[in-house]
Short mmCIF file of C-alpha atoms in Angstrom, two decimals:
data_model
loop_
_atom_site.label_atom_id
_atom_site.label_comp_id
_atom_site.label_asym_id
_atom_site.label_seq_id
_atom_site.Cartn_x
_atom_site.Cartn_y
_atom_site.Cartn_z
CA MET A 30 6.00 -10.45 -24.88
CA ILE A 31 7.55 -11.41 -21.55
CA ASP A 32 6.02 -9.91 -18.41
CA GLU A 33 5.60 -10.86 -14.77
CA ASN A 34 1.81 -10.35 -14.91
CA LEU A 35 -0.26 -13.52 -15.19
CA PRO A 36 -2.00 -14.40 -18.49
CA LEU A 37 -5.45 -13.55 -17.09
CA THR A 38 -4.39 -9.91 -16.84
CA PHE A 39 -3.81 -9.82 -20.59
CA ILE A 40 -6.98 -11.82 -21.32
CA VAL A 41 -9.08 -9.29 -19.39
CA HIS A 42 -7.33 -6.30 -20.93
CA ALA A 43 -7.76 -7.74 -24.42
CA LEU A 44 -11.43 -6.72 -24.21
CA PRO A 45 -10.91 -2.99 -24.90
CA VAL A 46 -8.35 -3.84 -27.60
CA LEU A 47 -10.82 -6.11 -29.40
CA THR A 48 -13.59 -3.52 -28.97
CA ALA A 49 -11.40 -0.83 -30.55
CA ARG A 50 -10.74 -3.09 -33.53
CA LEU A 51 -14.37 -4.08 -34.02
CA VAL A 52 -16.10 -0.77 -33.27
CA HIS A 53 -13.16 1.58 -33.97
CA GLY A 54 -11.90 4.25 -31.60
CA SER A 55 -8.83 4.32 -29.39
CA VAL A 56 -7.90 1.59 -26.93
CA PRO A 57 -7.63 4.06 -23.98
CA PHE A 58 -11.16 5.28 -24.68
CA TRP A 59 -12.59 1.77 -24.74
CA PHE A 60 -10.59 0.77 -21.68
CA THR A 61 -12.12 3.66 -19.74
CA ALA A 62 -15.55 2.90 -21.20
CA TRP A 63 -15.37 -0.73 -20.06
CA VAL A 64 -14.22 0.26 -16.56
CA VAL A 65 -17.09 2.77 -16.29
CA ALA A 66 -19.54 0.13 -17.57
CA GLY A 67 -18.20 -2.29 -14.96
CA ILE A 68 -18.66 0.32 -12.24
CA ALA A 69 -22.26 0.90 -13.36
CA ALA A 70 -23.02 -2.84 -13.39
CA SER A 71 -21.38 -3.43 -10.02
CA PHE A 72 -23.14 -0.43 -8.47
CA TYR A 73 -26.51 -1.69 -9.73
CA ALA A 74 -25.85 -5.18 -8.37
CA CYS A 75 -24.66 -3.85 -5.00
CA SER A 76 -27.69 -1.54 -4.70
CA ARG A 77 -29.91 -4.60 -4.99
CA LEU A 78 -27.75 -6.89 -2.85
CA VAL A 79 -27.57 -4.47 0.09
CA ARG A 80 -31.33 -4.97 0.52
CA THR A 81 -30.77 -8.70 1.05
CA VAL A 82 -28.53 -8.15 4.10
CA PRO A 83 -30.88 -8.47 7.11
CA SER A 84 -28.88 -6.13 9.36
CA ALA A 85 -28.83 -3.51 6.57
CA ASP A 86 -32.63 -3.44 6.42
CA HIS A 87 -32.75 -0.01 8.05
CA ALA A 88 -33.40 3.42 6.61
CA LEU A 89 -29.93 4.96 6.89
CA THR A 90 -27.83 1.84 6.20
CA GLU A 91 -29.81 1.03 3.07
CA ALA A 92 -29.59 4.63 1.85
CA LEU A 93 -25.95 5.33 2.68
CA PHE A 94 -24.15 2.19 1.50
CA PRO A 95 -24.68 2.63 -2.29
CA PRO A 96 -23.39 6.25 -2.54
CA VAL A 97 -20.35 5.38 -0.42
CA LEU A 98 -19.64 2.45 -2.75
CA LEU A 99 -19.94 4.81 -5.73
CA PHE A 100 -17.40 7.12 -4.08
CA LEU A 101 -15.03 4.15 -3.58
CA PHE A 102 -15.51 3.08 -7.22
CA THR A 103 -15.00 6.48 -8.86
CA VAL A 104 -13.18 9.05 -6.71
CA LEU A 105 -11.04 7.24 -4.14
CA PRO A 106 -8.82 5.51 -6.77
CA ASN A 107 -7.79 8.89 -8.22
CA GLU A 108 -4.64 8.38 -10.34
CA HIS A 109 -4.95 4.63 -9.73
CA PHE A 110 -8.25 4.51 -11.63
CA GLY A 111 -8.14 1.38 -13.78
CA GLN A 112 -5.35 -0.34 -11.84
CA ARG A 113 -5.97 -4.02 -11.22
CA GLU A 114 -6.68 -3.42 -7.52
CA HIS A 115 -9.32 -0.90 -8.52
CA VAL A 116 -11.11 -3.07 -11.06
CA MET A 117 -10.76 -6.09 -8.75
CA PHE A 118 -12.55 -4.25 -5.95
CA VAL A 119 -15.28 -3.07 -8.33
CA ALA A 120 -15.79 -6.62 -9.62
CA SER A 121 -15.71 -8.24 -6.17
CA ALA A 122 -17.98 -5.70 -4.42
CA PRO A 123 -21.10 -7.81 -5.20
CA TYR A 124 -19.22 -10.78 -3.71
CA LEU A 125 -18.60 -8.67 -0.60
CA LEU A 126 -22.31 -7.76 -0.24
CA ALA A 127 -23.37 -11.36 -0.93
CA SER A 128 -20.92 -12.55 1.75
CA MET A 129 -22.44 -10.12 4.26
CA ALA A 130 -25.86 -11.56 3.44
CA ARG A 131 -24.59 -15.17 3.59
CA ALA A 132 -23.12 -14.51 7.03
CA GLU A 133 -26.64 -13.71 8.21
CA GLY A 134 -28.24 -16.75 6.59
CA VAL A 135 -29.49 -15.23 3.32
CA HIS A 136 -28.29 -16.89 0.11
CA PRO A 137 -28.66 -15.56 -3.45
CA SER A 138 -30.34 -17.65 -6.11
CA ARG A 139 -28.18 -20.22 -7.91
CA ILE A 140 -27.97 -18.05 -11.03
CA SER A 141 -27.03 -14.97 -9.00
CA ALA A 142 -24.48 -16.94 -6.97
CA LEU A 143 -22.90 -18.28 -10.16
CA ALA A 144 -22.72 -14.81 -11.72
CA ILE A 145 -21.29 -13.25 -8.55
CA GLY A 146 -18.70 -16.02 -8.09
CA LEU A 147 -17.53 -16.18 -11.70
CA THR A 148 -17.24 -12.39 -12.01
CA ALA A 149 -15.34 -12.06 -8.75
CA GLY A 150 -13.18 -15.09 -9.60
CA LEU A 151 -12.22 -13.66 -12.99
CA PHE A 152 -10.68 -10.58 -11.35
CA LEU A 153 -9.50 -12.12 -8.09
CA ALA A 154 -7.45 -14.65 -10.07
CA MET A 155 -5.50 -11.91 -11.89
CA LYS A 156 -2.99 -11.95 -9.02
CA PRO A 157 -2.48 -14.92 -6.69
CA TYR A 158 -2.30 -12.47 -3.76
CA TYR A 159 -5.92 -11.45 -4.32
CA LEU A 160 -7.07 -14.95 -3.41
CA ALA A 161 -6.31 -14.09 0.22
CA ILE A 162 -9.60 -12.17 0.18
CA PRO A 163 -11.97 -15.09 -0.59
CA ALA A 164 -9.80 -17.37 1.56
CA VAL A 165 -10.32 -15.23 4.69
CA VAL A 166 -13.99 -14.55 3.91
CA GLU A 167 -14.86 -18.19 3.23
CA ILE A 168 -12.96 -19.41 6.31
CA PHE A 169 -14.98 -16.96 8.41
CA LEU A 170 -18.23 -18.14 6.81
CA LEU A 171 -17.21 -21.75 7.36
CA THR A 172 -16.81 -21.11 11.09
CA ARG A 173 -20.25 -19.50 11.19
CA ARG A 174 -22.25 -21.80 8.91
CA GLY A 175 -20.53 -25.17 9.07
CA TRP A 176 -19.34 -27.56 6.36
CA ARG A 177 -22.70 -28.40 4.77
CA ALA A 178 -23.66 -24.81 3.93
CA THR A 179 -20.15 -24.11 2.63
CA PHE A 180 -19.98 -27.13 0.34
CA THR A 181 -23.37 -26.40 -1.21
CA ASP A 182 -22.58 -22.72 -1.79
CA LEU A 183 -21.85 -21.99 -5.47
CA ILE A 184 -19.98 -18.73 -4.84
CA PRO A 185 -16.69 -20.09 -3.40
CA TRP A 186 -16.72 -23.00 -5.84
CA SER A 187 -17.12 -20.60 -8.77
CA ILE A 188 -14.15 -18.53 -7.60
CA PHE A 189 -12.09 -21.68 -7.10
CA ALA A 190 -13.06 -22.98 -10.57
CA VAL A 191 -11.87 -19.77 -12.28
CA ALA A 192 -8.58 -19.79 -10.33
CA LEU A 193 -8.01 -23.46 -11.19
CA ALA A 194 -8.84 -22.90 -14.87
CA HIS A 195 -6.34 -20.02 -14.94
CA LEU A 196 -3.66 -22.24 -13.41
CA VAL A 197 -4.31 -24.91 -16.04
CA LEU A 198 -4.15 -22.31 -18.83
CA MET A 199 -0.73 -21.19 -17.58
CA TYR A 200 0.70 -24.63 -18.34
CA THR A 201 -1.30 -25.50 -21.46
CA VAL A 202 -2.47 -22.65 -23.71
CA PHE A 203 0.14 -20.29 -22.24
CA SER A 204 2.71 -22.97 -21.49
CA GLU A 205 5.65 -20.67 -22.21
CA PHE A 206 4.49 -18.48 -19.34
CA GLY A 207 4.19 -21.31 -16.85
CA ARG A 208 7.39 -23.08 -17.83
CA PHE A 209 9.65 -20.13 -18.65
CA VAL A 210 8.31 -16.73 -17.58
CA MET A 211 6.98 -17.81 -14.18
CA PRO A 212 10.38 -19.10 -12.96
CA LEU A 213 11.94 -15.92 -14.39
CA ALA A 214 9.48 -13.78 -12.42
CA VAL A 215 10.03 -15.71 -9.20
CA GLU A 216 13.78 -15.25 -9.55
CA SER A 217 13.94 -11.65 -10.74
CA TYR A 218 10.73 -9.82 -9.86
CA ALA A 219 10.56 -10.66 -6.16
CA PRO A 220 13.66 -8.58 -5.21
CA ILE A 221 12.28 -5.45 -6.93
CA GLY A 222 10.76 -2.72 -4.78
CA ASP A 223 11.73 -0.38 -2.02
CA SER A 224 9.98 -2.32 0.74
CA GLY A 225 9.76 -5.75 2.25
CA TRP A 226 6.61 -6.93 3.97
CA ARG A 227 7.73 -5.45 7.30
CA GLN A 228 8.21 -2.02 5.71
CA VAL A 229 4.85 -2.34 3.95
CA LEU A 230 3.20 -3.21 7.26
CA THR A 231 4.46 0.02 8.84
CA SER A 232 4.19 2.27 5.77
CA ASN A 233 2.32 5.58 5.86
CA VAL A 234 -0.58 4.06 3.90
CA MET A 235 -0.80 0.50 5.19
CA ALA A 236 -0.31 1.24 8.90
CA PRO A 237 -3.19 3.78 9.18
CA THR A 238 -5.41 1.46 7.12
CA LEU A 239 -4.72 -1.45 9.47
CA VAL A 240 -5.41 0.75 12.51
CA ALA A 241 -8.68 1.92 10.93
CA LEU A 242 -9.69 -1.66 10.09
CA LEU A 243 -9.08 -2.75 13.67
CA ILE A 244 -10.90 0.22 15.24
CA PHE A 245 -13.85 0.22 12.85
CA GLY A 246 -13.94 -3.57 12.98
CA ALA A 247 -14.16 -3.50 16.78
CA PHE A 248 -16.89 -0.84 16.61
CA ALA A 249 -18.81 -2.81 13.99
CA ILE A 250 -18.59 -6.08 15.90
CA PHE A 251 -19.29 -4.85 19.43
CA LEU A 252 -21.61 -1.91 18.71
CA THR A 253 -23.67 -3.23 15.82
CA ARG A 254 -23.29 -6.91 16.76
CA ALA A 255 -24.01 -7.78 13.14
CA LEU A 256 -22.50 -10.82 11.45
CA ALA A 257 -22.46 -8.81 8.22
CA ALA A 258 -19.91 -6.48 9.81
CA ARG A 259 -17.66 -9.45 10.58
CA ALA A 260 -17.85 -10.61 6.96
CA LEU A 261 -16.91 -7.08 5.86
CA LEU A 262 -14.00 -7.10 8.30
CA ALA A 263 -12.87 -10.48 6.93
CA PHE A 264 -12.84 -8.99 3.42
CA GLY A 265 -10.72 -6.07 4.70
CA ILE A 266 -8.27 -8.41 6.46
CA GLY A 267 -7.90 -10.49 3.29
CA ALA A 268 -7.28 -7.32 1.25
CA ALA A 269 -4.67 -6.15 3.77
CA LEU A 270 -2.92 -9.53 3.66
CA SER A 271 -2.87 -9.29 -0.14
CA ALA A 272 -1.16 -5.87 -0.01
CA ILE A 273 1.35 -6.98 2.61
CA ALA A 274 2.21 -10.20 0.75
CA GLN A 275 3.05 -8.27 -2.43
CA ALA A 276 5.80 -6.55 -0.38
CA LYS A 277 6.22 -3.62 -2.78
CA GLY A 278 4.76 -0.75 -0.79
CA TRP A 279 2.92 0.73 -3.78
CA PRO A 280 -0.14 2.78 -2.69
CA TYR A 281 -2.65 1.18 -5.05
CA HIS A 282 -2.01 -2.23 -3.48
CA VAL A 283 -3.77 -0.92 -0.34
CA LEU A 284 -6.82 0.40 -2.21
CA PRO A 285 -9.17 -2.57 -1.52
CA ALA A 286 -8.24 -2.66 2.20
CA LEU A 287 -8.73 1.11 2.45
CA SER A 288 -12.13 0.78 0.76
CA ALA A 289 -13.13 -1.93 3.25
CA ALA A 290 -12.14 0.33 6.17
CA ILE A 291 -14.33 3.16 4.83
CA LEU A 292 -17.24 0.73 4.35
CA LEU A 293 -16.80 -0.51 7.93
CA ALA A 294 -16.98 3.08 9.20
CA THR A 295 -20.10 3.66 7.11
CA PHE A 296 -21.72 0.48 8.36
CA THR A 297 -20.93 1.30 12.00
CA LEU A 298 -22.25 4.87 11.73
CA SER A 299 -25.45 3.97 9.94
CA GLN A 300 -26.16 0.88 12.05
CA THR A 301 -25.60 2.76 15.30
CA ILE A 302 -28.00 5.54 14.31
CA ASP A 303 -30.56 3.05 13.01
CA ARG A 304 -30.31 0.88 16.12
CA TYR A 305 -30.18 3.48 18.87
CA LEU A 306 -32.07 6.35 17.24
CA PRO A 307 -34.82 4.50 15.39
CA ILE A 308 -36.73 6.49 12.81
CA SER A 309 -39.98 5.28 11.34
CA ARG A 310 -39.96 4.56 7.64
CA SER A 311 -42.58 7.23 7.00
CA LEU A 312 -40.47 9.94 8.66
CA HIS A 313 -36.96 8.91 7.64
CA ARG A 314 -36.59 10.70 4.30
CA LEU A 315 -35.33 14.10 5.46
CA PRO A 316 -32.93 13.02 8.24
CA VAL A 317 -31.54 10.18 6.10
CA ALA A 318 -31.00 12.55 3.18
CA VAL A 319 -29.25 15.13 5.38
CA ILE A 320 -26.99 12.56 7.09
CA SER A 321 -26.14 10.84 3.79
CA ALA A 322 -25.42 14.11 2.00
CA THR A 323 -23.28 15.37 4.88
CA LEU A 324 -21.13 12.23 4.98
CA MET A 325 -20.73 12.14 1.19
CA VAL A 326 -19.70 15.81 1.05
CA LEU A 327 -17.18 15.11 3.81
CA LEU A 328 -15.72 12.15 1.89
CA TYR A 329 -15.45 14.08 -1.37
CA PHE A 330 -14.06 17.12 0.45
CA GLN A 331 -11.37 15.07 2.18
CA ALA A 332 -10.44 13.37 -1.10
CA ALA A 333 -10.18 16.74 -2.85
CA LEU A 334 -7.94 18.11 -0.09
CA TYR A 335 -5.61 15.10 -0.17
CA THR A 336 -5.34 14.72 -3.94
CA PRO A 337 -7.79 16.55 -6.23
CA PRO A 338 -9.71 13.87 -8.16
CA PHE A 339 -8.18 13.06 -11.55
CA TYR A 340 -5.60 15.83 -11.25
CA LYS A 341 -2.92 13.69 -12.93
CA GLN A 342 -5.23 12.92 -15.83
CA LEU A 343 -6.12 16.59 -16.21
CA GLN A 344 -2.44 17.60 -16.17
CA TYR A 345 -1.32 14.87 -18.58
CA GLU A 346 -0.45 17.20 -21.45
CA ASP A 347 2.12 19.03 -19.31
CA SER A 348 3.49 15.86 -17.70
CA ILE A 349 6.54 13.93 -18.87
CA GLY A 350 4.13 11.49 -20.53
CA GLY A 351 2.56 14.27 -22.58
CA ILE A 352 5.98 15.74 -23.45
CA LEU A 353 7.32 12.37 -24.60
CA ARG A 354 4.18 11.82 -26.63
CA HIS A 355 4.83 15.06 -28.52
CA ILE A 356 8.49 14.10 -29.08
CA VAL A 357 7.59 10.64 -30.39
CA GLU A 358 4.88 12.01 -32.68
CA GLN A 359 7.38 14.52 -34.15
CA ASN A 360 10.38 12.20 -34.50
CA ALA A 361 9.10 8.64 -34.87
CA PRO A 362 7.40 8.24 -38.25
CA HIS A 363 6.58 4.57 -37.60
CA ARG A 364 5.64 5.18 -33.94
CA THR A 365 8.17 2.59 -32.80
CA ILE A 366 10.41 2.99 -29.77
CA MET A 367 12.61 0.96 -27.48
CA ALA A 368 12.68 2.19 -23.88
CA LEU A 369 15.38 0.87 -21.57
CA SER A 370 13.78 1.84 -18.27
CA PRO A 371 12.49 0.29 -15.04
CA GLY A 372 9.19 2.15 -15.38
CA ILE A 373 5.90 1.33 -17.08
CA TYR A 374 4.97 5.02 -16.89
CA PRO A 375 5.31 7.25 -18.93
CA PHE A 376 5.69 4.89 -21.90
CA TRP A 377 2.24 3.58 -21.12
CA PRO A 378 -0.26 5.13 -21.65
CA MET A 379 1.76 7.22 -24.14
CA LEU A 380 2.16 4.33 -26.61
CA ASN A 381 -1.53 3.53 -26.34
CA TYR A 382 -2.49 7.13 -27.12
CA ILE A 383 -0.40 7.25 -30.29
CA ASN A 384 -1.04 3.63 -31.32
CA GLY A 385 2.70 3.06 -31.01
CA ARG A 386 4.74 -0.07 -30.42
CA MET A 387 7.63 -1.16 -28.22
CA THR A 388 10.09 -3.14 -30.34
CA MET A 389 11.22 -5.59 -27.67
CA ARG A 390 9.62 -8.46 -25.83
CA PHE A 391 9.98 -6.85 -22.37
CA LEU A 392 7.78 -4.00 -21.17
CA THR A 393 10.50 -2.77 -18.78
CA MET A 394 13.94 -3.75 -17.53
CA TRP A 395 12.41 -5.59 -14.56
CA VAL A 396 14.56 -8.71 -15.01
CA LEU A 397 17.81 -6.73 -14.86
CA GLN A 398 16.48 -4.89 -11.81
CA GLY A 399 16.13 -8.24 -10.10
CA VAL A 400 19.58 -9.40 -11.19
CA TYR A 401 21.27 -6.22 -9.91
CA ALA A 402 19.00 -5.64 -6.89
CA ASP A 403 21.85 -6.12 -4.42
CA CYS A 404 25.24 -4.48 -4.60
CA GLU A 405 27.82 -6.75 -3.06
CA ASP A 406 30.98 -5.52 -1.32
CA PHE A 407 33.24 -5.08 -4.37
CA PRO A 408 31.39 -6.18 -7.49
CA ALA A 409 31.96 -5.21 -11.05
CA LEU A 410 29.40 -2.63 -12.15
CA TYR A 411 28.27 -5.04 -14.89
CA ASN A 412 28.74 -8.77 -15.17
CA ALA A 413 30.93 -9.73 -18.11
CA PRO A 414 28.96 -11.61 -20.80
CA ASP A 415 30.88 -14.84 -20.18
CA THR A 416 30.10 -14.72 -16.43
CA MET A 417 26.38 -13.93 -16.70
CA GLY A 418 23.83 -16.35 -15.34
CA ASP A 419 21.27 -17.89 -17.68
CA THR A 420 18.55 -15.34 -16.87
CA GLU A 421 20.75 -12.29 -17.34
CA LYS A 422 22.34 -13.69 -20.51
CA PHE A 423 18.90 -14.31 -21.99
CA VAL A 424 17.84 -10.69 -21.40
CA PHE A 425 21.22 -9.38 -22.57
CA ASP A 426 20.89 -11.22 -25.89
CA ALA A 427 17.12 -10.87 -26.36
CA VAL A 428 17.05 -7.09 -25.96
CA SER A 429 20.04 -6.74 -28.31
CA GLU A 430 18.40 -8.96 -30.92
CA ASP A 431 15.10 -7.09 -30.62
CA PHE A 432 16.88 -3.75 -31.03
CA ALA A 433 18.74 -4.89 -34.16
CA LYS A 434 15.70 -6.55 -35.68
CA GLY A 435 13.06 -3.98 -34.73
CA GLN A 436 15.12 -0.91 -35.66
CA PRO A 437 12.91 1.43 -33.59
CA ASP A 438 12.59 5.06 -34.63
CA LEU A 439 13.71 6.16 -31.16
CA LEU A 440 15.82 4.63 -28.42
CA ILE A 441 14.92 6.10 -25.00
CA LEU A 442 17.31 5.55 -22.09
CA ASP A 443 16.31 6.12 -18.49
CA THR A 444 19.16 7.67 -16.47
CA ILE A 445 17.54 6.47 -13.23
CA PRO A 446 17.90 2.70 -13.63
CA GLY A 447 16.03 1.56 -10.54
CA MET A 448 19.08 -0.21 -9.14
CA PRO A 449 21.45 0.62 -6.27
CA ARG A 450 24.70 2.43 -7.01
CA CYS A 451 27.75 0.17 -7.12
CA GLN A 452 31.33 1.41 -6.73
CA GLY A 453 29.82 4.90 -6.52
CA LYS A 454 28.55 4.56 -10.10
CA VAL A 455 25.08 4.50 -11.62
CA PHE A 456 24.03 1.58 -13.81
CA ASP A 457 23.98 2.79 -17.44
CA TYR A 458 21.71 0.78 -19.74
CA LEU A 459 23.45 1.98 -22.90
CA GLU A 460 26.91 1.17 -21.61
CA TYR A 461 25.67 -2.21 -20.40
CA PHE A 462 24.07 -3.33 -23.67
CA GLN A 463 26.95 -2.02 -25.80
CA GLN A 464 28.93 -4.93 -24.41
CA ASN A 465 26.82 -6.95 -26.85
CA LYS A 466 28.19 -6.67 -30.43
CA VAL A 467 24.72 -7.08 -31.95
CA PHE A 468 23.42 -4.11 -29.96
CA ALA A 469 26.57 -2.04 -30.48
CA ASP A 470 26.49 -2.53 -34.26
CA ALA A 471 22.81 -1.58 -34.43
CA PHE A 472 23.41 1.49 -32.25
CA GLU A 473 25.89 2.91 -34.78
CA ARG A 474 22.86 3.84 -36.89
CA TYR A 475 21.55 6.17 -34.15
CA GLU A 476 22.37 9.72 -33.10
CA HIS A 477 21.62 11.72 -29.96
CA LEU A 478 18.41 13.73 -30.31
CA MET A 479 17.83 15.36 -26.93
CA ASP A 480 17.68 14.95 -23.17
CA VAL A 481 14.30 15.39 -21.52
CA ASP A 482 13.79 15.14 -17.79
CA ARG A 483 15.47 11.84 -16.81
CA TYR A 484 15.56 10.43 -20.36
CA ARG A 485 18.25 10.45 -23.08
CA ILE A 486 16.70 10.05 -26.51
CA TYR A 487 18.43 8.75 -29.64
CA ARG A 488 16.93 8.61 -33.13
CA LYS A 489 17.78 6.65 -36.21
CA LYS A 490 20.10 8.58 -38.51
CA LYS A 491 18.66 9.84 -41.74
CA ARG A 492 20.29 8.28 -44.77
#
């Protein structure tokens, strides 16, 4: 399998696959179960860690932070539940709370620091962009604590050790990724996407998040005057830099930065009330409960207005994913398909639900998207096989060989190729690959089945 995602992504996601094989059950079920278990573990750890932050040792702050975190873990992600940005934030939330405590001179035990650092490192290393978060946080802490405290702190060293181990694995155990796929991704994946970093910076998700981070950050710093707030702001800045650097403009990239902005608002509100309207511990239960419940209802209400929680999951059966699932179940006896499309969805999670298989080494046509990302003044719609570069020729031959060898039950063609129009024409995957004799010969054994939504579906002829 050839994909632009780093090996650690597949190592982490192997856990639900292995669980399904050992305990039985479907992979999607165990994936969700592991994410929920991770949320529970992170929530428990954060509930304990918030008590170690000196500036959070107040009635409202201590009571409000955990339920807001639970909202960020479960409801805010919505249709992005389980995306890497989501699970990364869940896994690194204890690191965030520990950093707030470290900023104020409180350090976890060596065992706790090791557990926090290794867990955060495992998920922060899934994408190199994520490492902007610990970089900004640790630079901030370095300026506050000095070199000695930084060098004796196990948390940053644990994160660094995981990232370094992953880098070594890419060129040893997974050497084909480091030596072949990585250069392919740098060449072909970078041009994909509707936005550059400037467009991401001013997008309708990133721009408001940055404004909120700046405003809430200023409030937190100048009103609460807590070093913990500055550590939280550093986390948010690192998360924003990660989203901007990816330069794709996809909403889930902003999820960690958005979560940090909401936490900053929570911290500012609770700290201001605790500082300027002090309530004795013996009398705080009712007002704290009312304030906490009011804010949580407001957060859930706003989320429900914007996008009802889990509405895409609830409507899956009527979605194109659910429709394609029914078609594949009815017409693919071996549950094998080949999808020539720029999109992961709807083929995943559909293939996971039916225990199906893609019969080629690419998950999508992302390499061709990169090759044909720019339409020059007067180009040919397709490069002739003898004029193709090495990358394009590899994909051209590999997909054709996989099609002939795998003989999938269904061939699904996406009529929206994810590439710009050239010469007023739309890139046609079928027309493109039929230039290859191996593909063309194999395709003679297929017949048109139906057109559904944006997809043309062909099935293997019955003998």
